[in-house]
Short mmCIF file of C-alpha atoms in Angstrom, two decimals:
data_model
loop_
_atom_site.label_atom_id
_atom_site.label_comp_id
_atom_site.label_asym_id
_atom_site.label_seq_id
_atom_site.Cartn_x
_atom_site.Cartn_y
_atom_site.Cartn_z
CA UNK A 1 51.02 127.52 -208.94
CA UNK A 2 50.34 124.07 -207.70
CA UNK A 3 48.33 121.44 -209.60
CA UNK A 4 44.97 119.53 -208.45
CA UNK A 5 46.04 116.06 -206.87
CA UNK A 6 44.86 113.21 -208.56
CA UNK A 7 40.60 112.75 -209.33
CA UNK A 8 39.70 110.93 -205.73
CA UNK A 9 42.70 113.61 -203.29
CA UNK A 10 40.18 116.46 -204.90
CA UNK A 11 36.42 114.90 -205.03
CA UNK A 12 37.95 113.95 -201.58
CA UNK A 13 38.92 117.76 -200.23
CA UNK A 14 36.63 119.84 -202.43
CA UNK A 15 33.20 117.76 -200.39
CA UNK A 16 35.56 118.53 -196.91
CA UNK A 17 35.76 122.76 -198.40
CA UNK A 18 31.66 122.38 -198.67
CA UNK A 19 31.25 121.33 -195.74
CA UNK A 20 33.33 123.95 -193.63
CA UNK A 21 31.50 126.53 -195.92
CA UNK A 22 28.28 125.26 -194.67
CA UNK A 23 29.26 124.99 -190.91
CA UNK A 24 30.81 128.15 -190.57
CA UNK A 25 27.82 129.50 -192.45
CA UNK A 26 29.41 130.98 -195.84
CA UNK A 27 28.37 129.73 -199.31
CA UNK A 28 30.80 128.48 -202.17
CA UNK A 29 30.78 128.76 -205.38
CA UNK A 30 33.90 126.98 -206.60
CA UNK A 31 34.37 129.33 -209.52
CA UNK A 32 38.04 129.82 -208.39
CA UNK A 33 40.32 127.38 -206.20
CA UNK A 34 43.78 127.18 -205.29
CA UNK A 35 45.42 125.12 -204.37
CA UNK A 36 48.15 125.29 -201.87
CA UNK A 37 52.12 122.74 -201.72
CA UNK A 38 51.32 119.22 -201.72
CA UNK A 39 47.82 119.45 -201.77
CA UNK A 40 47.65 120.03 -198.14
CA UNK A 41 45.22 122.90 -197.96
CA UNK A 42 42.72 123.79 -200.65
CA UNK A 43 41.35 127.99 -200.81
CA UNK A 44 38.47 129.98 -202.48
CA UNK A 45 36.78 133.32 -202.25
CA UNK A 46 33.67 132.60 -200.02
CA UNK A 47 29.71 134.83 -199.34
CA UNK A 48 30.92 138.78 -197.41
CA UNK A 49 33.80 139.04 -198.54
CA UNK A 50 36.11 136.87 -197.03
CA UNK A 51 38.93 134.18 -197.34
CA UNK A 52 38.06 130.18 -196.45
CA UNK A 53 41.33 127.65 -196.34
CA UNK A 54 41.03 124.04 -195.47
CA UNK A 55 44.21 122.59 -194.30
CA UNK A 56 44.40 118.51 -194.62
CA UNK A 57 46.23 115.77 -193.32
CA UNK A 58 46.86 112.41 -192.42
CA UNK A 59 45.78 112.47 -188.78
CA UNK A 60 49.13 111.12 -186.83
CA UNK A 61 50.48 114.20 -188.99
CA UNK A 62 48.45 116.88 -187.12
CA UNK A 63 48.95 117.48 -183.77
CA UNK A 64 50.46 120.87 -182.23
CA UNK A 65 53.49 123.04 -185.12
CA UNK A 66 52.16 124.65 -188.35
CA UNK A 67 48.90 122.86 -187.99
CA UNK A 68 47.26 125.75 -185.21
CA UNK A 69 50.10 128.12 -186.43
CA UNK A 70 47.75 130.99 -187.80
CA UNK A 71 45.14 130.30 -184.72
CA UNK A 72 48.25 131.55 -182.05
CA UNK A 73 49.69 133.85 -184.85
CA UNK A 74 46.26 135.53 -183.99
CA UNK A 75 45.97 135.14 -180.70
CA UNK A 76 50.03 136.56 -180.59
CA UNK A 77 51.99 138.73 -183.52
CA UNK A 78 50.87 142.87 -182.78
CA UNK A 79 48.08 144.69 -184.96
CA UNK A 80 50.06 146.64 -186.75
CA UNK A 81 52.08 143.54 -188.09
CA UNK A 82 49.73 143.37 -191.71
CA UNK A 83 47.88 139.67 -191.63
CA UNK A 84 45.05 138.35 -193.15
CA UNK A 85 42.39 138.17 -189.79
CA UNK A 86 41.43 135.49 -188.85
CA UNK A 87 37.53 135.21 -188.09
CA UNK A 88 36.99 131.36 -187.18
CA UNK A 89 38.48 128.07 -187.71
CA UNK A 90 36.55 124.76 -187.33
CA UNK A 91 38.15 120.88 -186.99
CA UNK A 92 37.10 117.68 -187.48
CA UNK A 93 38.50 114.51 -188.24
CA UNK A 94 37.41 110.76 -190.26
CA UNK A 95 39.26 107.54 -190.23
CA UNK A 96 42.25 108.91 -192.22
CA UNK A 97 42.64 111.87 -192.14
CA UNK A 98 42.13 115.53 -190.43
CA UNK A 99 40.08 118.20 -191.25
CA UNK A 100 41.05 122.51 -190.67
CA UNK A 101 38.61 125.36 -192.10
CA UNK A 102 39.62 129.11 -191.57
CA UNK A 103 37.83 131.33 -192.48
CA UNK A 104 40.02 134.50 -192.82
CA UNK A 105 39.39 138.42 -195.40
CA UNK A 106 39.95 138.23 -197.63
CA UNK A 107 43.01 140.25 -199.39
CA UNK A 108 42.78 143.16 -201.67
CA UNK A 109 45.87 142.88 -202.73
CA UNK A 110 47.85 139.68 -204.64
CA UNK A 111 50.38 137.61 -203.46
CA UNK A 112 53.42 138.60 -205.32
CA UNK A 113 54.66 134.91 -206.83
CA UNK A 114 53.88 131.62 -207.48
CA UNK A 115 56.25 130.28 -205.59
CA UNK A 116 59.51 131.16 -203.23
CA UNK A 117 61.46 133.22 -206.34
CA UNK A 118 60.92 136.57 -207.46
CA UNK A 119 59.17 136.71 -210.75
CA UNK A 120 60.45 138.88 -213.06
CA UNK A 121 60.70 142.63 -212.59
CA UNK A 122 58.84 142.91 -209.41
CA UNK A 123 59.04 145.95 -207.78
CA UNK A 124 57.96 147.94 -204.78
CA UNK A 125 57.39 151.09 -203.33
CA UNK A 126 59.62 152.68 -200.04
CA UNK A 127 56.32 152.11 -197.98
CA UNK A 128 55.57 148.76 -199.11
CA UNK A 129 59.82 147.61 -197.52
CA UNK A 130 58.94 150.23 -194.88
CA UNK A 131 56.09 148.32 -192.72
CA UNK A 132 57.95 145.22 -194.00
CA UNK A 133 61.17 145.97 -192.19
CA UNK A 134 58.65 147.52 -189.21
CA UNK A 135 56.67 144.17 -189.28
CA UNK A 136 59.38 141.73 -188.71
CA UNK A 137 61.14 143.88 -186.23
CA UNK A 138 57.73 143.54 -184.41
CA UNK A 139 57.80 140.21 -184.95
CA UNK A 140 60.79 139.32 -183.75
CA UNK A 141 60.42 140.63 -180.61
CA UNK A 142 56.59 138.35 -179.88
CA UNK A 143 57.01 135.96 -177.13
CA UNK A 144 56.06 132.54 -178.28
CA UNK A 145 57.38 129.26 -176.97
CA UNK A 146 56.68 127.52 -180.15
CA UNK A 147 59.32 126.21 -182.33
CA UNK A 148 60.27 127.06 -185.79
CA UNK A 149 63.35 125.76 -186.62
CA UNK A 150 65.55 122.85 -184.50
CA UNK A 151 69.28 123.60 -183.51
CA UNK A 152 68.73 119.31 -183.93
CA UNK A 153 68.07 120.73 -187.46
CA UNK A 154 71.15 122.16 -187.84
CA UNK A 155 73.36 119.73 -186.33
CA UNK A 156 71.60 117.55 -189.18
CA UNK A 157 71.15 120.01 -192.55
CA UNK A 158 74.24 122.39 -192.29
CA UNK A 159 77.04 119.50 -192.38
CA UNK A 160 75.28 117.56 -194.37
CA UNK A 161 74.29 119.84 -197.33
CA UNK A 162 77.52 122.42 -196.12
CA UNK A 163 80.23 121.15 -195.37
CA UNK A 164 81.73 118.79 -192.89
CA UNK A 165 83.58 122.15 -190.20
CA UNK A 166 80.82 124.56 -190.28
CA UNK A 167 79.00 125.68 -187.50
CA UNK A 168 75.60 124.52 -186.38
CA UNK A 169 74.80 126.72 -182.80
CA UNK A 170 73.05 130.07 -183.58
CA UNK A 171 74.89 132.99 -181.79
CA UNK A 172 70.97 133.94 -181.25
CA UNK A 173 67.14 132.90 -181.34
CA UNK A 174 63.70 135.21 -182.01
CA UNK A 175 60.95 134.69 -182.99
CA UNK A 176 60.09 134.26 -187.24
CA UNK A 177 57.28 134.16 -189.48
CA UNK A 178 60.04 131.44 -191.25
CA UNK A 179 58.43 130.96 -194.17
CA UNK A 180 58.93 134.72 -195.68
CA UNK A 181 59.89 134.53 -198.95
CA UNK A 182 57.51 136.10 -201.77
CA UNK A 183 54.69 133.95 -202.49
CA UNK A 184 53.73 134.33 -198.49
CA UNK A 185 54.09 138.50 -198.99
CA UNK A 186 51.60 140.92 -200.75
CA UNK A 187 51.26 143.80 -201.88
CA UNK A 188 50.69 146.38 -203.47
CA UNK A 189 50.46 147.05 -199.96
CA UNK A 190 51.76 144.87 -196.88
CA UNK A 191 50.01 141.58 -195.77
CA UNK A 192 52.10 138.21 -194.62
CA UNK A 193 50.42 135.74 -195.55
CA UNK A 194 50.99 131.68 -194.25
CA UNK A 195 51.79 132.22 -190.35
CA UNK A 196 51.81 127.98 -190.30
CA UNK A 197 55.18 127.40 -189.66
CA UNK A 198 56.05 130.72 -187.53
CA UNK A 199 58.50 130.31 -183.90
CA UNK A 200 61.24 130.78 -182.69
CA UNK A 201 64.54 130.21 -185.25
CA UNK A 202 67.81 132.02 -185.21
CA UNK A 203 67.57 135.71 -185.42
CA UNK A 204 67.74 137.47 -189.02
CA UNK A 205 66.39 133.82 -190.09
CA UNK A 206 63.40 135.86 -191.74
CA UNK A 207 65.70 138.60 -193.54
CA UNK A 208 67.46 135.73 -194.33
CA UNK A 209 65.27 133.63 -196.44
CA UNK A 210 64.02 137.04 -198.59
CA UNK A 211 67.66 136.89 -200.18
CA UNK A 212 68.45 133.83 -200.25
CA UNK A 213 65.07 133.86 -202.17
CA UNK A 214 66.22 137.01 -204.49
CA UNK A 215 69.19 136.05 -205.26
CA UNK A 216 67.99 134.92 -208.80
CA UNK A 217 67.48 138.92 -209.45
CA UNK A 218 70.13 140.91 -208.58
CA UNK A 219 68.45 144.45 -208.28
CA UNK A 220 65.82 142.91 -206.02
CA UNK A 221 68.59 140.73 -204.02
CA UNK A 222 69.72 144.01 -203.71
CA UNK A 223 66.19 145.92 -202.80
CA UNK A 224 66.09 143.38 -199.90
CA UNK A 225 70.32 144.24 -198.78
CA UNK A 226 69.10 147.43 -197.93
CA UNK A 227 66.29 146.89 -196.05
CA UNK A 228 67.98 144.66 -193.89
CA UNK A 229 71.58 144.84 -193.97
CA UNK A 230 71.85 146.01 -190.12
CA UNK A 231 69.91 142.20 -189.93
CA UNK A 232 71.84 140.75 -192.98
CA UNK A 233 75.88 141.90 -192.29
CA UNK A 234 75.16 140.91 -188.34
CA UNK A 235 77.33 137.22 -187.58
CA UNK A 236 73.41 136.45 -186.69
CA UNK A 237 72.27 137.12 -190.33
CA UNK A 238 75.34 136.13 -192.30
CA UNK A 239 74.40 132.16 -190.09
CA UNK A 240 70.86 132.23 -190.25
CA UNK A 241 71.85 133.08 -194.56
CA UNK A 242 73.72 129.76 -194.33
CA UNK A 243 71.12 127.70 -192.62
CA UNK A 244 68.49 128.76 -194.95
CA UNK A 245 71.01 127.95 -198.20
CA UNK A 246 70.85 124.15 -196.53
CA UNK A 247 67.41 123.85 -196.64
CA UNK A 248 67.20 125.75 -200.43
CA UNK A 249 70.27 122.74 -201.13
CA UNK A 250 67.52 119.95 -199.85
CA UNK A 251 65.32 121.25 -202.01
CA UNK A 252 67.22 121.31 -204.48
CA UNK A 253 67.78 117.67 -204.30
CA UNK A 254 63.83 116.93 -205.28
CA UNK A 255 64.76 119.21 -208.20
CA UNK A 256 62.24 122.94 -206.57
CA UNK A 257 63.93 126.04 -207.01
CA UNK A 258 66.66 124.53 -209.42
CA UNK A 259 67.32 128.34 -211.03
CA UNK A 260 68.34 129.09 -207.96
CA UNK A 261 71.77 127.58 -207.63
CA UNK A 262 74.23 129.31 -209.47
CA UNK A 263 73.77 132.63 -207.11
CA UNK A 264 73.48 129.59 -203.74
CA UNK A 265 76.09 128.63 -204.36
CA UNK A 266 78.91 131.69 -204.73
CA UNK A 267 76.29 133.16 -201.35
CA UNK A 268 77.27 130.51 -199.44
CA UNK A 269 81.37 130.35 -200.79
CA UNK A 270 81.39 134.30 -199.89
CA UNK A 271 80.37 133.17 -196.64
CA UNK A 272 82.40 130.87 -195.56
CA UNK A 273 85.97 132.14 -197.52
CA UNK A 274 85.38 135.20 -194.73
CA UNK A 275 87.83 134.89 -192.10
CA UNK A 276 86.25 134.77 -189.01
CA UNK A 277 82.83 134.08 -190.14
CA UNK A 278 80.72 130.14 -190.38
CA UNK A 279 83.48 128.29 -189.39
CA UNK A 280 83.69 125.15 -186.19
#
């Protein structure tokens, strides 16, 4: 779980969190707080069985994209996709930082992991997997002009981290959550968390993300394969596995998820060595 930032940054963000609670008319006692990746968010419970999340970023980095993703998801994603519902939002800015406060239902379950990879011993009921299958299928058919993954990034990242000659043109594009890894899924009843990135992505990207991030646990990876075999085994799904692999390999240069490296490189070799697949 991410740690708090330095004292000066933490004081600034905690003060903004209390400001947000006041504006939105909820009481926050500070008894529980959860910091997001690189201290870009601070979340915690508030009165009324709700959850307050505060996003912060330098002013010049907060237009469109992930900044307004949750609000766009609330407006466009079908109600049948289980997720915490967004009830209110408030934005403001100082000279250097912009803030966005979002008030959600407090979820009944828990996030399944503190990071992208599955925790030891993770096992989930069939009903959970069935719900995820339906949710990703419905999401893929949701219309949006948001873009989660750009072709230009594929053209740069895939040769950079997978080697020259790898095919970079996606066979198809659909709508994706674009961050379906284990810290963004809750149980025992499915909830899909963190809708900052969602938008158009290579077809099969969500299923590929969950599969690649599960390779550290062969039983979990096999269960993902069983649930999403028609997608993962298709040309688009195999391509998306390579897209996700290139992203994880890039992160490993910064020391992230190093325990995944061995099984990930073995999977990449299998995908690239398949006759007629994945080479330009």
